[in-house]
PDB file of C-alpha atoms and ligand atoms in Angstrom:
ATOM      1  CA  UNK A   1     226.810  44.757 -59.577  1.00 96.00           C
ATOM      2  CA  UNK A   2     223.388  45.952 -60.200  1.00 95.00           C
ATOM      3  CA  UNK A   3     221.163  44.899 -57.826  1.00 97.00           C
ATOM      4  CA  UNK A   4     216.771  45.766 -58.012  1.00 97.00           C
ATOM      5  CA  UNK A   5     214.333  45.001 -55.231  1.00 98.00           C
ATOM      6  CA  UNK A   6     211.680  43.470 -55.442  1.00 98.00           C
ATOM      7  CA  UNK A   7     208.074  42.481 -53.269  1.00 98.00           C
ATOM      8  CA  UNK A   8     206.377  38.693 -54.024  1.00 98.00           C
ATOM      9  CA  UNK A   9     204.016  39.513 -55.977  1.00 98.00           C
ATOM     10  CA  UNK A  10     202.028  36.139 -56.404  1.00 98.00           C
ATOM     11  CA  UNK A  11     203.187  31.943 -56.960  1.00 98.00           C
ATOM     12  CA  UNK A  12     202.414  29.677 -59.431  1.00 98.00           C
ATOM     13  CA  UNK A  13     202.637  26.047 -59.335  1.00 98.00           C
ATOM     14  CA  UNK A  14     202.259  23.980 -62.501  1.00 98.00           C
ATOM     15  CA  UNK A  15     201.961  20.748 -64.278  1.00 98.00           C
ATOM     16  CA  UNK A  16     203.438  21.181 -68.008  1.00 98.00           C
ATOM     17  CA  UNK A  17     201.098  18.678 -69.892  1.00 98.00           C
ATOM     18  CA  UNK A  18     202.651  15.916 -71.349  1.00 98.00           C
ATOM     19  CA  UNK A  19     204.744  16.072 -74.522  1.00 98.00           C
ATOM     20  CA  UNK A  20     204.764  20.045 -74.387  1.00 98.00           C
ATOM     21  CA  UNK A  21     207.558  22.115 -75.919  1.00 98.00           C
ATOM     22  CA  UNK A  22     209.030  22.996 -72.181  1.00 98.00           C
ATOM     23  CA  UNK A  23     210.532  26.739 -72.995  1.00 98.00           C
ATOM     24  CA  UNK A  24     207.928  27.161 -75.500  1.00 98.00           C
ATOM     25  CA  UNK A  25     205.204  26.149 -72.927  1.00 98.00           C
ATOM     26  CA  UNK A  26     206.338  28.018 -70.291  1.00 98.00           C
ATOM     27  CA  UNK A  27     206.885  31.460 -71.796  1.00 97.00           C
ATOM     28  CA  UNK A  28     203.329  31.274 -73.030  1.00 98.00           C
ATOM     29  CA  UNK A  29     202.020  31.112 -69.216  1.00 98.00           C
ATOM     30  CA  UNK A  30     203.880  33.349 -68.554  1.00 98.00           C
ATOM     31  CA  UNK A  31     202.955  36.340 -71.540  1.00 97.00           C
ATOM     32  CA  UNK A  32     199.221  34.950 -71.000  1.00 97.00           C
ATOM     33  CA  UNK A  33     199.584  35.402 -67.452  1.00 97.00           C
ATOM     34  CA  UNK A  34     201.471  38.914 -67.874  1.00 97.00           C
ATOM     35  CA  UNK A  35     204.498  37.445 -65.670  1.00 98.00           C
ATOM     36  CA  UNK A  36     206.897  40.567 -66.413  1.00 98.00           C
ATOM     37  CA  UNK A  37     209.556  39.465 -63.264  1.00 98.00           C
ATOM     38  CA  UNK A  38     209.966  36.486 -61.350  1.00 98.00           C
ATOM     39  CA  UNK A  39     211.790  33.595 -60.746  1.00 98.00           C
ATOM     40  CA  UNK A  40     211.037  30.036 -62.090  1.00 98.00           C
ATOM     41  CA  UNK A  41     212.332  26.288 -61.202  1.00 98.00           C
ATOM     42  CA  UNK A  42     211.322  22.561 -62.196  1.00 98.00           C
ATOM     43  CA  UNK A  43     211.434  19.545 -61.898  1.00 98.00           C
ATOM     44  CA  UNK A  44     210.446  16.615 -63.719  1.00 98.00           C
ATOM     45  CA  UNK A  45     211.445  14.533 -66.578  1.00 98.00           C
ATOM     46  CA  UNK A  46     212.002  15.144 -70.603  1.00 98.00           C
ATOM     47  CA  UNK A  47     212.099  12.946 -73.245  1.00 98.00           C
ATOM     48  CA  UNK A  48     214.582  14.123 -74.766  1.00 98.00           C
ATOM     49  CA  UNK A  49     217.168  17.962 -74.126  1.00 98.00           C
ATOM     50  CA  UNK A  50     217.635  20.697 -76.368  1.00 98.00           C
ATOM     51  CA  UNK A  51     220.023  23.196 -74.769  1.00 98.00           C
ATOM     52  CA  UNK A  52     223.120  25.087 -75.738  1.00 98.00           C
ATOM     53  CA  UNK A  53     226.552  26.379 -74.164  1.00 98.00           C
ATOM     54  CA  UNK A  54     227.734  30.052 -74.614  1.00 98.00           C
ATOM     55  CA  UNK A  55     231.301  29.832 -76.197  1.00 98.00           C
ATOM     56  CA  UNK A  56     232.795  32.938 -74.718  1.00 98.00           C
ATOM     57  CA  UNK A  57     235.382  33.328 -77.244  1.00 98.00           C
ATOM     58  CA  UNK A  58     232.505  32.797 -80.183  1.00 98.00           C
ATOM     59  CA  UNK A  59     229.638  34.891 -78.217  1.00 98.00           C
ATOM     60  CA  UNK A  60     227.504  32.331 -79.686  1.00 97.00           C
ATOM     61  CA  UNK A  61     225.379  29.508 -77.939  1.00 98.00           C
ATOM     62  CA  UNK A  62     226.224  25.776 -79.328  1.00 98.00           C
ATOM     63  CA  UNK A  63     223.594  23.594 -79.726  1.00 98.00           C
ATOM     64  CA  UNK A  64     223.721  20.657 -77.225  1.00 96.00           C
ATOM     65  CA  UNK A  65     220.394  17.918 -77.859  1.00 89.00           C
ATOM     66  CA  UNK A  66     220.125  14.986 -75.816  1.00 96.00           C
ATOM     67  CA  UNK A  67     217.369  12.257 -77.983  1.00 96.00           C
ATOM     68  CA  UNK A  68     217.205   9.618 -75.130  1.00 96.00           C
ATOM     69  CA  UNK A  69     214.801   9.656 -71.987  1.00 97.00           C
ATOM     70  CA  UNK A  70     216.375  12.192 -68.812  1.00 98.00           C
ATOM     71  CA  UNK A  71     215.166  12.999 -65.335  1.00 98.00           C
ATOM     72  CA  UNK A  72     214.918  17.031 -65.386  1.00 98.00           C
ATOM     73  CA  UNK A  73     216.598  16.957 -61.375  1.00 98.00           C
ATOM     74  CA  UNK A  74     216.799  20.542 -61.639  1.00 98.00           C
ATOM     75  CA  UNK A  75     216.158  23.875 -63.919  1.00 98.00           C
ATOM     76  CA  UNK A  76     216.010  27.240 -62.840  1.00 98.00           C
ATOM     77  CA  UNK A  77     216.480  30.601 -64.238  1.00 98.00           C
ATOM     78  CA  UNK A  78     214.140  33.983 -64.380  1.00 98.00           C
ATOM     79  CA  UNK A  79     211.374  36.680 -66.081  1.00 98.00           C
ATOM     80  CA  UNK A  80     212.253  39.526 -67.341  1.00 98.00           C
ATOM     81  CA  UNK A  81     211.501  42.079 -70.343  1.00 98.00           C
ATOM     82  CA  UNK A  82     213.448  41.303 -73.841  1.00 97.00           C
ATOM     83  CA  UNK A  83     212.507  42.903 -77.235  1.00 96.00           C
ATOM     84  CA  UNK A  84     209.065  44.176 -74.995  1.00 95.00           C
ATOM     85  CA  UNK A  85     208.042  41.016 -74.330  1.00 95.00           C
ATOM     86  CA  UNK A  86     208.647  38.948 -71.705  1.00 97.00           C
ATOM     87  CA  UNK A  87     211.573  36.119 -71.530  1.00 97.00           C
ATOM     88  CA  UNK A  88     212.087  33.076 -69.362  1.00 98.00           C
ATOM     89  CA  UNK A  89     215.463  32.244 -69.314  1.00 98.00           C
ATOM     90  CA  UNK A  90     216.059  28.882 -68.002  1.00 98.00           C
ATOM     91  CA  UNK A  91     219.090  26.839 -67.336  1.00 98.00           C
ATOM     92  CA  UNK A  92     219.105  23.008 -67.051  1.00 98.00           C
ATOM     93  CA  UNK A  93     220.096  19.678 -65.517  1.00 98.00           C
ATOM     94  CA  UNK A  94     219.635  16.353 -66.125  1.00 98.00           C
ATOM     95  CA  UNK A  95     220.447  13.206 -65.529  1.00 98.00           C
ATOM     96  CA  UNK A  96     220.015   9.556 -66.925  1.00 97.00           C
ATOM     97  CA  UNK A  97     219.987   5.756 -65.879  1.00 96.00           C
ATOM     98  CA  UNK A  98     223.720   5.814 -64.497  1.00 97.00           C
ATOM     99  CA  UNK A  99     223.302   9.169 -63.099  1.00 96.00           C
ATOM    100  CA  UNK A 100     225.271  11.078 -65.391  1.00 97.00           C
ATOM    101  CA  UNK A 101     224.573  14.479 -65.589  1.00 98.00           C
ATOM    102  CA  UNK A 102     224.160  17.689 -68.241  1.00 98.00           C
ATOM    103  CA  UNK A 103     223.331  20.929 -68.317  1.00 98.00           C
ATOM    104  CA  UNK A 104     222.998  23.996 -70.697  1.00 98.00           C
ATOM    105  CA  UNK A 105     221.090  27.201 -71.107  1.00 98.00           C
ATOM    106  CA  UNK A 106     218.065  25.565 -72.239  1.00 98.00           C
ATOM    107  CA  UNK A 107     216.948  26.212 -75.951  1.00 98.00           C
ATOM    108  CA  UNK A 108     213.558  24.435 -77.597  1.00 97.00           C
ATOM    109  CA  UNK A 109     213.172  21.463 -78.280  1.00 97.00           C
ATOM    110  CA  UNK A 110     213.284  20.135 -74.996  1.00 98.00           C
ATOM    111  CA  UNK A 111     210.064  17.198 -75.116  1.00 98.00           C
ATOM    112  CA  UNK A 112     208.265  16.943 -71.621  1.00 98.00           C
ATOM    113  CA  UNK A 113     207.118  13.837 -69.923  1.00 98.00           C
ATOM    114  CA  UNK A 114     206.441  15.251 -66.933  1.00 98.00           C
ATOM    115  CA  UNK A 115     207.201  18.391 -64.983  1.00 98.00           C
ATOM    116  CA  UNK A 116     206.173  20.238 -62.219  1.00 98.00           C
ATOM    117  CA  UNK A 117     207.309  23.955 -62.027  1.00 98.00           C
ATOM    118  CA  UNK A 118     207.090  26.817 -59.034  1.00 98.00           C
ATOM    119  CA  UNK A 119     206.844  30.412 -60.530  1.00 98.00           C
ATOM    120  CA  UNK A 120     207.643  33.604 -58.335  1.00 99.00           C
ATOM    121  CA  UNK A 121     206.018  36.499 -59.770  1.00 98.00           C
ATOM    122  CA  UNK A 122     207.582  39.682 -58.588  1.00 98.00           C
ATOM    123  CA  UNK A 123     206.705  43.185 -58.308  1.00 98.00           C
ATOM    124  CA  UNK A 124     209.207  46.264 -58.767  1.00 98.00           C
ATOM    125  CA  UNK A 125     211.250  47.947 -61.037  1.00 97.00           C
ATOM    126  CA  UNK A 126     210.970  46.417 -64.350  1.00 95.00           C
ATOM    127  CA  UNK A 127     213.685  44.048 -65.747  1.00 97.00           C
ATOM    128  CA  UNK A 128     215.466  44.868 -68.894  1.00 98.00           C
ATOM    129  CA  UNK A 129     217.985  42.766 -70.593  1.00 98.00           C
ATOM    130  CA  UNK A 130     219.319  44.752 -73.313  1.00 98.00           C
ATOM    131  CA  UNK A 131     222.952  43.541 -75.830  1.00 98.00           C
ATOM    132  CA  UNK A 132     226.556  44.031 -74.187  1.00 98.00           C
ATOM    133  CA  UNK A 133     228.844  44.461 -76.070  1.00 97.00           C
ATOM    134  CA  UNK A 134     232.024  42.882 -73.274  1.00 97.00           C
ATOM    135  CA  UNK A 135     229.952  39.135 -73.568  1.00 98.00           C
ATOM    136  CA  UNK A 136     227.634  39.625 -76.769  1.00 98.00           C
ATOM    137  CA  UNK A 137     224.236  38.539 -74.669  1.00 98.00           C
ATOM    138  CA  UNK A 138     221.879  40.376 -73.780  1.00 98.00           C
ATOM    139  CA  UNK A 139     221.863  41.524 -70.052  1.00 98.00           C
ATOM    140  CA  UNK A 140     219.936  43.419 -67.616  1.00 98.00           C
ATOM    141  CA  UNK A 141     220.538  46.528 -67.992  1.00 95.00           C
TER     142      UNK A 141
HETATM  143 FE1  FE2 B 201     221.568  31.273 -70.070  1.00 65.96          FE
END
């Protein structure tokens, strides 16, 4: 297990723009603010969703797209460094009009209907992602 310790530097509370791309907008905000390490969460609604499922045998992400309005019941993740710049890693759980839930690794292609996010910026050692041979993922080193 790899563990590092952090303190809380700042907390941002924000509202997403209607029609924006969820992941892209958050990545732009994080880069603009220079947030290198953090915890991120969001609730809201989306008009369509882009996410992915990581196939552990094939070691590739397979896209899942939902082209219907949904609640963003919960989206949670983190911010760390990948390829020298901050990367937002988010998973998302959405629900439809019957309360059915769909979930996955958030990708670009999720259009925000409305969204409220919180970002806890952390201070401490750099958290850097590197390719991991065993999983095929870029994990914290
Ligand atoms: Fe993921």
